[in-house]
């Protein structure tokens, strides 16, 4: 198996490296604001300060970032080339240079707007979202509509040129800090379960919106429940056709699952697990020398390598302009299950020390693996729980009959 990129692409790599030497210094990288503990654990380097923005604009102008987004909306509009995109990601990561902003706005909403949005929506939202200037939250789940999302009840009634929205969303990430929400609202209550839903953009400053924090077992409150009381939203904020929001949301969910299931985060978390096993004693020697721990580490890294090579396979399919099909559907389920196994092994290594809260002086690895373990449980659910993913794989990937319960 030849995993090299070839002479043409190695020349492109040299070009990217030269750009980085000219535009991003070691001092720039060192000046990165310290991320919070969760971000540090995930290896996140997301800067949206002015220096990062100026660098991103230069990188976009050179065609390195947002290659899939048209220039008129703030992207670099490059021909599809998965290997060039991979090289840019690798080289930017090495020197901690700002890459594309990752989050619900740039990673999920922007591709959806490019595919379904009006020209006015694209011009108004996409550029500032790509640069991290507009923060978005996702209004999907409701108290009785999480895994069974199509059962949502938040209602939108058209009055003149405005939607009047009433209802409740739950498990909404960062609702209190976001400026906008992309939201699924039932606008045709007489239609069947998967029909009559519309995809609407809502300004979070609109009167009638209340966001209340939900305290997690980590002690943080990254999620909120959001209440809508006669919230008036302009008709022009509808994305796609009225009543076709389920179809529009499929675009968003596709990108969310790819975001959650990618291998980079798991590799970084595993590297941290390995360092933990080498540093934490277990029965008088580093945990990494314990044969049971070593066996589990090998099992996990084997699965991680399988995921990484699977993504190489998908990279090859992208180069050939082939649809990933079933190969793309398994990423979320496989990746989040693997992440849970990494967190569980870390907690087994730490034993009672794993209960020390993040930030406590004697907590190994600053207590970050306790947060990682608890987050891994949430990631199994986010973007569609494991049973939903298995249904998706079975029905769309393997062509099995639909789950009878979803037809009701």
GROMACS .gro file of C-alpha atoms in nm:
model
  408
    1UNK     CA    1   0.000   0.000   0.000
    2UNK     CA    2   0.151   0.333  -0.107
    3UNK     CA    3   0.034   0.612   0.123
    4UNK     CA    4   0.264   0.880  -0.018
    5UNK     CA    5   0.103   1.173  -0.198
    6UNK     CA    6   0.345   1.181  -0.493
    7UNK     CA    7   0.585   1.445  -0.629
    8UNK     CA    8   0.317   1.686  -0.749
    9UNK     CA    9   0.153   1.706  -0.409
   10UNK     CA   10   0.480   1.720  -0.216
   11UNK     CA   11   0.562   2.028  -0.425
   12UNK     CA   12   0.228   2.172  -0.317
   13UNK     CA   13   0.322   2.093   0.045
   14UNK     CA   14   0.643   2.296   0.001
   15UNK     CA   15   0.434   2.588  -0.126
   16UNK     CA   16   0.206   2.571   0.179
   17UNK     CA   17   0.506   2.558   0.413
   18UNK     CA   18   0.655   2.866   0.248
   19UNK     CA   19   0.328   3.053   0.291
   20UNK     CA   20   0.324   2.963   0.660
   21UNK     CA   21   0.684   3.077   0.710
   22UNK     CA   22   0.598   3.413   0.555
   23UNK     CA   23   0.268   3.471   0.733
   24UNK     CA   24   0.261   3.285   1.067
   25UNK     CA   25   0.547   3.309   1.313
   26UNK     CA   26   0.635   3.109   1.621
   27UNK     CA   27   0.541   3.417   1.824
   28UNK     CA   28   0.195   3.414   1.664
   29UNK     CA   29   0.150   3.050   1.764
   30UNK     CA   30   0.276   3.112   2.118
   31UNK     CA   31   0.032   3.402   2.156
   32UNK     CA   32  -0.265   3.168   2.118
   33UNK     CA   33  -0.503   3.226   2.407
   34UNK     CA   34  -0.508   2.925   2.642
   35UNK     CA   35  -0.809   2.710   2.558
   36UNK     CA   36  -1.031   2.579   2.836
   37UNK     CA   37  -0.975   2.229   2.964
   38UNK     CA   38  -1.221   2.059   2.731
   39UNK     CA   39  -1.078   2.236   2.428
   40UNK     CA   40  -0.723   2.149   2.536
   41UNK     CA   41  -0.815   1.784   2.567
   42UNK     CA   42  -0.956   1.782   2.217
   43UNK     CA   43  -0.652   1.961   2.081
   44UNK     CA   44  -0.864   2.251   1.970
   45UNK     CA   45  -0.694   2.566   1.851
   46UNK     CA   46  -0.975   2.798   1.748
   47UNK     CA   47  -0.884   3.162   1.742
   48UNK     CA   48  -1.115   3.432   1.613
   49UNK     CA   49  -0.912   3.734   1.728
   50UNK     CA   50  -0.804   3.999   1.478
   51UNK     CA   51  -0.460   3.842   1.415
   52UNK     CA   52  -0.621   3.505   1.340
   53UNK     CA   53  -0.879   3.671   1.115
   54UNK     CA   54  -0.616   3.854   0.913
   55UNK     CA   55  -0.422   3.530   0.869
   56UNK     CA   56  -0.736   3.341   0.761
   57UNK     CA   57  -0.818   3.607   0.503
   58UNK     CA   58  -0.469   3.567   0.351
   59UNK     CA   59  -0.505   3.187   0.356
   60UNK     CA   60  -0.845   3.211   0.186
   61UNK     CA   61  -0.699   3.445  -0.079
   62UNK     CA   62  -0.430   3.183  -0.150
   63UNK     CA   63  -0.695   2.913  -0.188
   64UNK     CA   64  -0.603   2.716   0.125
   65UNK     CA   65  -0.920   2.747   0.339
   66UNK     CA   66  -1.290   2.699   0.269
   67UNK     CA   67  -1.212   2.552  -0.071
   68UNK     CA   68  -1.572   2.432  -0.111
   69UNK     CA   69  -1.730   2.777  -0.056
   70UNK     CA   70  -1.773   3.017  -0.353
   71UNK     CA   71  -1.557   3.331  -0.348
   72UNK     CA   72  -1.857   3.560  -0.359
   73UNK     CA   73  -1.959   3.425  -0.016
   74UNK     CA   74  -1.615   3.442   0.146
   75UNK     CA   75  -1.460   3.109   0.048
   76UNK     CA   76  -1.170   3.035  -0.185
   77UNK     CA   77  -1.371   2.834  -0.443
   78UNK     CA   78  -1.108   2.583  -0.547
   79UNK     CA   79  -1.156   2.274  -0.761
   80UNK     CA   80  -1.226   1.970  -0.543
   81UNK     CA   81  -0.893   1.816  -0.442
   82UNK     CA   82  -0.902   1.610  -0.125
   83UNK     CA   83  -0.524   1.564  -0.114
   84UNK     CA   84  -0.453   1.938  -0.125
   85UNK     CA   85  -0.707   1.995   0.151
   86UNK     CA   86  -0.542   1.719   0.356
   87UNK     CA   87  -0.195   1.870   0.307
   88UNK     CA   88  -0.317   2.215   0.414
   89UNK     CA   89  -0.473   2.066   0.729
   90UNK     CA   90  -0.155   1.875   0.814
   91UNK     CA   91   0.082   2.169   0.766
   92UNK     CA   92  -0.137   2.426   0.942
   93UNK     CA   93  -0.175   2.191   1.240
   94UNK     CA   94   0.202   2.145   1.270
   95UNK     CA   95   0.263   2.517   1.330
   96UNK     CA   96  -0.065   2.583   1.517
   97UNK     CA   97  -0.185   2.822   1.247
   98UNK     CA   98  -0.557   2.907   1.241
   99UNK     CA   99  -0.736   2.666   1.013
  100UNK     CA  100  -1.104   2.674   0.922
  101UNK     CA  101  -1.323   2.764   1.218
  102UNK     CA  102  -1.496   2.451   1.347
  103UNK     CA  103  -1.843   2.469   1.494
  104UNK     CA  104  -2.212   2.442   1.421
  105UNK     CA  105  -2.211   2.756   1.207
  106UNK     CA  106  -1.918   2.706   0.968
  107UNK     CA  107  -1.921   2.325   0.972
  108UNK     CA  108  -2.294   2.256   0.952
  109UNK     CA  109  -2.498   2.562   0.859
  110UNK     CA  110  -2.272   2.705   0.587
  111UNK     CA  111  -2.284   2.393   0.365
  112UNK     CA  112  -2.661   2.387   0.417
  113UNK     CA  113  -2.697   2.752   0.313
  114UNK     CA  114  -2.474   2.699   0.010
  115UNK     CA  115  -2.706   2.415  -0.095
  116UNK     CA  116  -3.048   2.551   0.006
  117UNK     CA  117  -3.021   2.919   0.108
  118UNK     CA  118  -3.143   3.225  -0.081
  119UNK     CA  119  -2.889   3.461  -0.235
  120UNK     CA  120  -2.970   3.718   0.035
  121UNK     CA  121  -2.911   3.462   0.313
  122UNK     CA  122  -2.581   3.353   0.161
  123UNK     CA  123  -2.455   3.711   0.128
  124UNK     CA  124  -2.563   3.809   0.478
  125UNK     CA  125  -2.450   3.507   0.681
  126UNK     CA  126  -2.178   3.296   0.523
  127UNK     CA  127  -1.871   3.523   0.522
  128UNK     CA  128  -1.896   3.629   0.889
  129UNK     CA  129  -1.983   3.274   0.996
  130UNK     CA  130  -1.669   3.139   0.827
  131UNK     CA  131  -1.457   3.391   1.017
  132UNK     CA  132  -1.622   3.311   1.351
  133UNK     CA  133  -1.791   3.651   1.373
  134UNK     CA  134  -2.142   3.503   1.396
  135UNK     CA  135  -2.199   3.226   1.649
  136UNK     CA  136  -2.478   2.974   1.585
  137UNK     CA  137  -2.674   2.723   1.787
  138UNK     CA  138  -2.890   2.440   1.659
  139UNK     CA  139  -3.260   2.423   1.752
  140UNK     CA  140  -3.345   2.061   1.682
  141UNK     CA  141  -3.412   1.845   1.993
  142UNK     CA  142  -3.723   1.888   2.206
  143UNK     CA  143  -3.831   1.719   2.531
  144UNK     CA  144  -4.016   1.446   2.336
  145UNK     CA  145  -3.827   1.471   2.010
  146UNK     CA  146  -3.458   1.386   2.041
  147UNK     CA  147  -3.367   1.061   1.870
  148UNK     CA  148  -3.714   1.070   1.715
  149UNK     CA  149  -3.658   1.421   1.581
  150UNK     CA  150  -3.952   1.414   1.341
  151UNK     CA  151  -4.190   1.422   1.640
  152UNK     CA  152  -4.099   1.786   1.713
  153UNK     CA  153  -4.386   2.013   1.818
  154UNK     CA  154  -4.248   2.367   1.819
  155UNK     CA  155  -4.505   2.548   1.606
  156UNK     CA  156  -4.466   2.825   1.350
  157UNK     CA  157  -4.774   3.008   1.219
  158UNK     CA  158  -4.747   3.251   0.928
  159UNK     CA  159  -4.902   3.590   1.005
  160UNK     CA  160  -4.848   3.837   0.722
  161UNK     CA  161  -4.476   3.844   0.646
  162UNK     CA  162  -4.367   3.691   0.979
  163UNK     CA  163  -4.360   3.347   1.140
  164UNK     CA  164  -4.495   3.345   1.495
  165UNK     CA  165  -4.313   3.070   1.682
  166UNK     CA  166  -4.412   2.901   2.008
  167UNK     CA  167  -4.258   2.597   2.174
  168UNK     CA  168  -3.944   2.464   2.337
  169UNK     CA  169  -3.606   2.326   2.236
  170UNK     CA  170  -3.370   2.136   2.466
  171UNK     CA  171  -3.005   2.027   2.471
  172UNK     CA  172  -2.919   2.333   2.265
  173UNK     CA  173  -2.543   2.389   2.274
  174UNK     CA  174  -2.433   2.743   2.358
  175UNK     CA  175  -2.776   2.902   2.314
  176UNK     CA  176  -2.696   3.182   2.560
  177UNK     CA  177  -2.378   3.286   2.374
  178UNK     CA  178  -2.498   3.245   2.016
  179UNK     CA  179  -2.632   3.531   1.805
  180UNK     CA  180  -2.843   3.309   1.577
  181UNK     CA  181  -3.016   2.972   1.575
  182UNK     CA  182  -3.099   2.743   1.282
  183UNK     CA  183  -3.420   2.578   1.389
  184UNK     CA  184  -3.672   2.313   1.284
  185UNK     CA  185  -4.032   2.428   1.330
  186UNK     CA  186  -4.358   2.251   1.246
  187UNK     CA  187  -4.546   2.482   1.009
  188UNK     CA  188  -4.796   2.235   0.857
  189UNK     CA  189  -4.942   2.039   1.151
  190UNK     CA  190  -5.183   1.848   0.926
  191UNK     CA  191  -4.901   1.696   0.724
  192UNK     CA  192  -4.741   1.358   0.800
  193UNK     CA  193  -4.467   1.325   1.059
  194UNK     CA  194  -4.170   1.396   0.831
  195UNK     CA  195  -4.350   1.657   0.627
  196UNK     CA  196  -4.469   2.001   0.731
  197UNK     CA  197  -4.144   2.096   0.905
  198UNK     CA  198  -3.964   2.416   0.803
  199UNK     CA  199  -3.601   2.521   0.852
  200UNK     CA  200  -3.592   2.875   0.991
  201UNK     CA  201  -3.311   3.111   1.100
  202UNK     CA  202  -3.386   3.294   1.426
  203UNK     CA  203  -3.211   3.600   1.571
  204UNK     CA  204  -3.153   3.507   1.938
  205UNK     CA  205  -3.212   3.869   2.042
  206UNK     CA  206  -3.575   3.854   1.924
  207UNK     CA  207  -3.826   3.934   2.202
  208UNK     CA  208  -3.997   3.623   2.344
  209UNK     CA  209  -3.686   3.398   2.353
  210UNK     CA  210  -3.562   3.270   2.690
  211UNK     CA  211  -3.258   3.041   2.726
  212UNK     CA  212  -3.206   2.859   3.056
  213UNK     CA  213  -2.882   2.672   3.132
  214UNK     CA  214  -2.879   2.296   3.188
  215UNK     CA  215  -2.621   2.186   3.442
  216UNK     CA  216  -2.425   1.879   3.325
  217UNK     CA  217  -2.256   1.615   3.538
  218UNK     CA  218  -1.923   1.777   3.444
  219UNK     CA  219  -2.036   2.082   3.644
  220UNK     CA  220  -2.046   2.297   3.331
  221UNK     CA  221  -2.355   2.427   3.153
  222UNK     CA  222  -2.278   2.399   2.782
  223UNK     CA  223  -2.640   2.321   2.695
  224UNK     CA  224  -2.959   2.518   2.737
  225UNK     CA  225  -3.329   2.476   2.706
  226UNK     CA  226  -3.483   2.747   2.489
  227UNK     CA  227  -3.840   2.871   2.513
  228UNK     CA  228  -4.027   3.056   2.237
  229UNK     CA  229  -4.324   3.273   2.334
  230UNK     CA  230  -4.484   3.439   2.029
  231UNK     CA  231  -4.143   3.498   1.869
  232UNK     CA  232  -4.183   3.687   1.541
  233UNK     CA  233  -3.939   3.589   1.267
  234UNK     CA  234  -3.934   3.742   0.916
  235UNK     CA  235  -4.067   3.514   0.641
  236UNK     CA  236  -3.740   3.573   0.454
  237UNK     CA  237  -3.554   3.367   0.720
  238UNK     CA  238  -3.699   3.045   0.581
  239UNK     CA  239  -3.431   2.818   0.429
  240UNK     CA  240  -3.550   2.600   0.143
  241UNK     CA  241  -3.919   2.555   0.073
  242UNK     CA  242  -4.194   2.580   0.332
  243UNK     CA  243  -4.262   2.236   0.481
  244UNK     CA  244  -3.940   2.089   0.336
  245UNK     CA  245  -3.726   2.145   0.644
  246UNK     CA  246  -3.674   1.773   0.703
  247UNK     CA  247  -3.503   1.750   0.365
  248UNK     CA  248  -3.294   2.062   0.439
  249UNK     CA  249  -3.198   1.929   0.783
  250UNK     CA  250  -3.056   1.612   0.630
  251UNK     CA  251  -2.780   1.826   0.480
  252UNK     CA  252  -2.700   1.972   0.820
  253UNK     CA  253  -2.705   1.635   1.000
  254UNK     CA  254  -2.475   1.484   0.738
  255UNK     CA  255  -2.213   1.746   0.816
  256UNK     CA  256  -2.269   1.719   1.193
  257UNK     CA  257  -2.206   1.344   1.190
  258UNK     CA  258  -1.890   1.383   0.985
  259UNK     CA  259  -1.775   1.652   1.230
  260UNK     CA  260  -1.834   1.428   1.532
  261UNK     CA  261  -1.696   1.108   1.378
  262UNK     CA  262  -1.363   1.232   1.238
  263UNK     CA  263  -1.045   1.058   1.358
  264UNK     CA  264  -0.828   1.361   1.442
  265UNK     CA  265  -0.997   1.423   1.778
  266UNK     CA  266  -0.972   1.056   1.871
  267UNK     CA  267  -0.602   1.040   1.782
  268UNK     CA  268  -0.527   1.337   2.004
  269UNK     CA  269  -0.730   1.194   2.291
  270UNK     CA  270  -0.557   0.857   2.252
  271UNK     CA  271  -0.214   1.025   2.256
  272UNK     CA  272  -0.316   1.184   2.587
  273UNK     CA  273  -0.430   0.845   2.717
  274UNK     CA  274  -0.094   0.693   2.627
  275UNK     CA  275   0.091   0.969   2.815
  276UNK     CA  276  -0.139   0.912   3.111
  277UNK     CA  277  -0.067   0.538   3.115
  278UNK     CA  278   0.307   0.606   3.106
  279UNK     CA  279   0.288   0.859   3.391
  280UNK     CA  280   0.036   0.713   3.637
  281UNK     CA  281   0.162   0.427   3.863
  282UNK     CA  282  -0.037   0.106   3.895
  283UNK     CA  283   0.084  -0.157   4.144
  284UNK     CA  284   0.428  -0.004   4.173
  285UNK     CA  285   0.502   0.056   3.805
  286UNK     CA  286   0.371   0.274   3.523
  287UNK     CA  287   0.024   0.162   3.417
  288UNK     CA  288   0.154   0.119   3.062
  289UNK     CA  289   0.361  -0.180   3.182
  290UNK     CA  290   0.061  -0.364   3.320
  291UNK     CA  291  -0.020  -0.646   3.073
  292UNK     CA  292  -0.397  -0.594   3.095
  293UNK     CA  293  -0.365  -0.219   3.032
  294UNK     CA  294  -0.117  -0.281   2.749
  295UNK     CA  295  -0.359  -0.523   2.586
  296UNK     CA  296  -0.643  -0.270   2.602
  297UNK     CA  297  -0.418   0.006   2.467
  298UNK     CA  298  -0.326  -0.215   2.171
  299UNK     CA  299  -0.691  -0.299   2.107
  300UNK     CA  300  -0.790   0.068   2.109
  301UNK     CA  301  -0.501   0.179   1.888
  302UNK     CA  302  -0.584  -0.101   1.644
  303UNK     CA  303  -0.938   0.035   1.617
  304UNK     CA  304  -0.802   0.388   1.584
  305UNK     CA  305  -0.570   0.284   1.302
  306UNK     CA  306  -0.863   0.113   1.131
  307UNK     CA  307  -1.058   0.440   1.153
  308UNK     CA  308  -0.765   0.642   1.016
  309UNK     CA  309  -0.715   0.402   0.723
  310UNK     CA  310  -1.088   0.405   0.662
  311UNK     CA  311  -1.064   0.780   0.625
  312UNK     CA  312  -0.776   0.736   0.381
  313UNK     CA  313  -1.013   0.513   0.186
  314UNK     CA  314  -1.273   0.788   0.187
  315UNK     CA  315  -1.004   1.037   0.085
  316UNK     CA  316  -0.929   0.820  -0.219
  317UNK     CA  317  -1.300   0.801  -0.302
  318UNK     CA  318  -1.320   1.180  -0.279
  319UNK     CA  319  -1.027   1.215  -0.519
  320UNK     CA  320  -1.210   0.988  -0.764
  321UNK     CA  321  -1.533   1.187  -0.716
  322UNK     CA  322  -1.707   0.877  -0.582
  323UNK     CA  323  -1.991   0.888  -0.328
  324UNK     CA  324  -1.878   0.726   0.001
  325UNK     CA  325  -2.215   0.560   0.056
  326UNK     CA  326  -2.206   0.303   0.338
  327UNK     CA  327  -1.843   0.392   0.415
  328UNK     CA  328  -1.948   0.743   0.513
  329UNK     CA  329  -2.244   0.632   0.723
  330UNK     CA  330  -2.038   0.430   0.973
  331UNK     CA  331  -1.805   0.712   1.079
  332UNK     CA  332  -2.017   0.865   1.355
  333UNK     CA  333  -2.111   0.538   1.525
  334UNK     CA  334  -1.760   0.393   1.505
  335UNK     CA  335  -1.578   0.712   1.608
  336UNK     CA  336  -1.792   0.800   1.909
  337UNK     CA  337  -1.786   0.439   2.035
  338UNK     CA  338  -1.408   0.444   2.009
  339UNK     CA  339  -1.392   0.772   2.198
  340UNK     CA  340  -1.599   0.619   2.478
  341UNK     CA  341  -1.356   0.325   2.499
  342UNK     CA  342  -1.064   0.568   2.531
  343UNK     CA  343  -1.236   0.757   2.812
  344UNK     CA  344  -1.335   0.438   2.992
  345UNK     CA  345  -0.978   0.302   2.988
  346UNK     CA  346  -0.848   0.633   3.124
  347UNK     CA  347  -1.093   0.611   3.414
  348UNK     CA  348  -0.991   0.247   3.480
  349UNK     CA  349  -0.625   0.353   3.494
  350UNK     CA  350  -0.700   0.640   3.729
  351UNK     CA  351  -0.938   0.441   3.953
  352UNK     CA  352  -1.043   0.663   4.247
  353UNK     CA  353  -0.803   0.938   4.134
  354UNK     CA  354  -1.027   0.980   3.833
  355UNK     CA  355  -1.295   1.125   4.059
  356UNK     CA  356  -1.087   1.435   4.138
  357UNK     CA  357  -1.249   1.735   3.974
  358UNK     CA  358  -1.077   1.918   3.687
  359UNK     CA  359  -0.848   2.184   3.828
  360UNK     CA  360  -0.776   2.015   4.162
  361UNK     CA  361  -0.403   2.026   4.232
  362UNK     CA  362  -0.357   1.652   4.283
  363UNK     CA  363  -0.579   1.546   3.991
  364UNK     CA  364  -0.374   1.353   3.729
  365UNK     CA  365  -0.370   1.531   3.390
  366UNK     CA  366  -0.548   1.822   3.560
  367UNK     CA  367  -0.862   1.607   3.584
  368UNK     CA  368  -0.925   1.637   3.210
  369UNK     CA  369  -1.000   1.267   3.161
  370UNK     CA  370  -1.295   1.283   3.396
  371UNK     CA  371  -1.437   1.550   3.165
  372UNK     CA  372  -1.337   1.343   2.858
  373UNK     CA  373  -1.514   1.035   2.990
  374UNK     CA  374  -1.835   1.220   3.069
  375UNK     CA  375  -1.824   1.400   2.734
  376UNK     CA  376  -1.778   1.069   2.552
  377UNK     CA  377  -2.117   0.958   2.686
  378UNK     CA  378  -2.278   1.270   2.545
  379UNK     CA  379  -2.105   1.232   2.208
  380UNK     CA  380  -2.258   0.886   2.172
  381UNK     CA  381  -2.595   1.061   2.167
  382UNK     CA  382  -2.515   1.387   1.987
  383UNK     CA  383  -2.606   1.401   1.619
  384UNK     CA  384  -2.825   1.090   1.649
  385UNK     CA  385  -2.791   0.816   1.913
  386UNK     CA  386  -2.630   0.480   1.839
  387UNK     CA  387  -2.964   0.310   1.768
  388UNK     CA  388  -3.048   0.587   1.519
  389UNK     CA  389  -2.709   0.543   1.351
  390UNK     CA  390  -2.766   0.169   1.319
  391UNK     CA  391  -3.104   0.238   1.158
  392UNK     CA  392  -2.939   0.482   0.916
  393UNK     CA  393  -2.669   0.228   0.826
  394UNK     CA  394  -2.923  -0.052   0.789
  395UNK     CA  395  -3.180   0.138   0.585
  396UNK     CA  396  -2.972   0.377   0.372
  397UNK     CA  397  -2.650   0.178   0.356
  398UNK     CA  398  -2.767  -0.182   0.343
  399UNK     CA  399  -3.112  -0.128   0.193
  400UNK     CA  400  -3.299  -0.298   0.479
  401UNK     CA  401  -3.672  -0.223   0.532
  402UNK     CA  402  -3.749   0.090   0.733
  403UNK     CA  403  -3.807   0.065   1.107
  404UNK     CA  404  -4.185   0.022   1.138
  405UNK     CA  405  -4.195   0.266   1.431
  406UNK     CA  406  -4.072   0.554   1.213
  407UNK     CA  407  -4.365   0.513   0.972
  408UNK     CA  408  -4.622   0.609   1.230
   0.00000   0.00000   0.00000
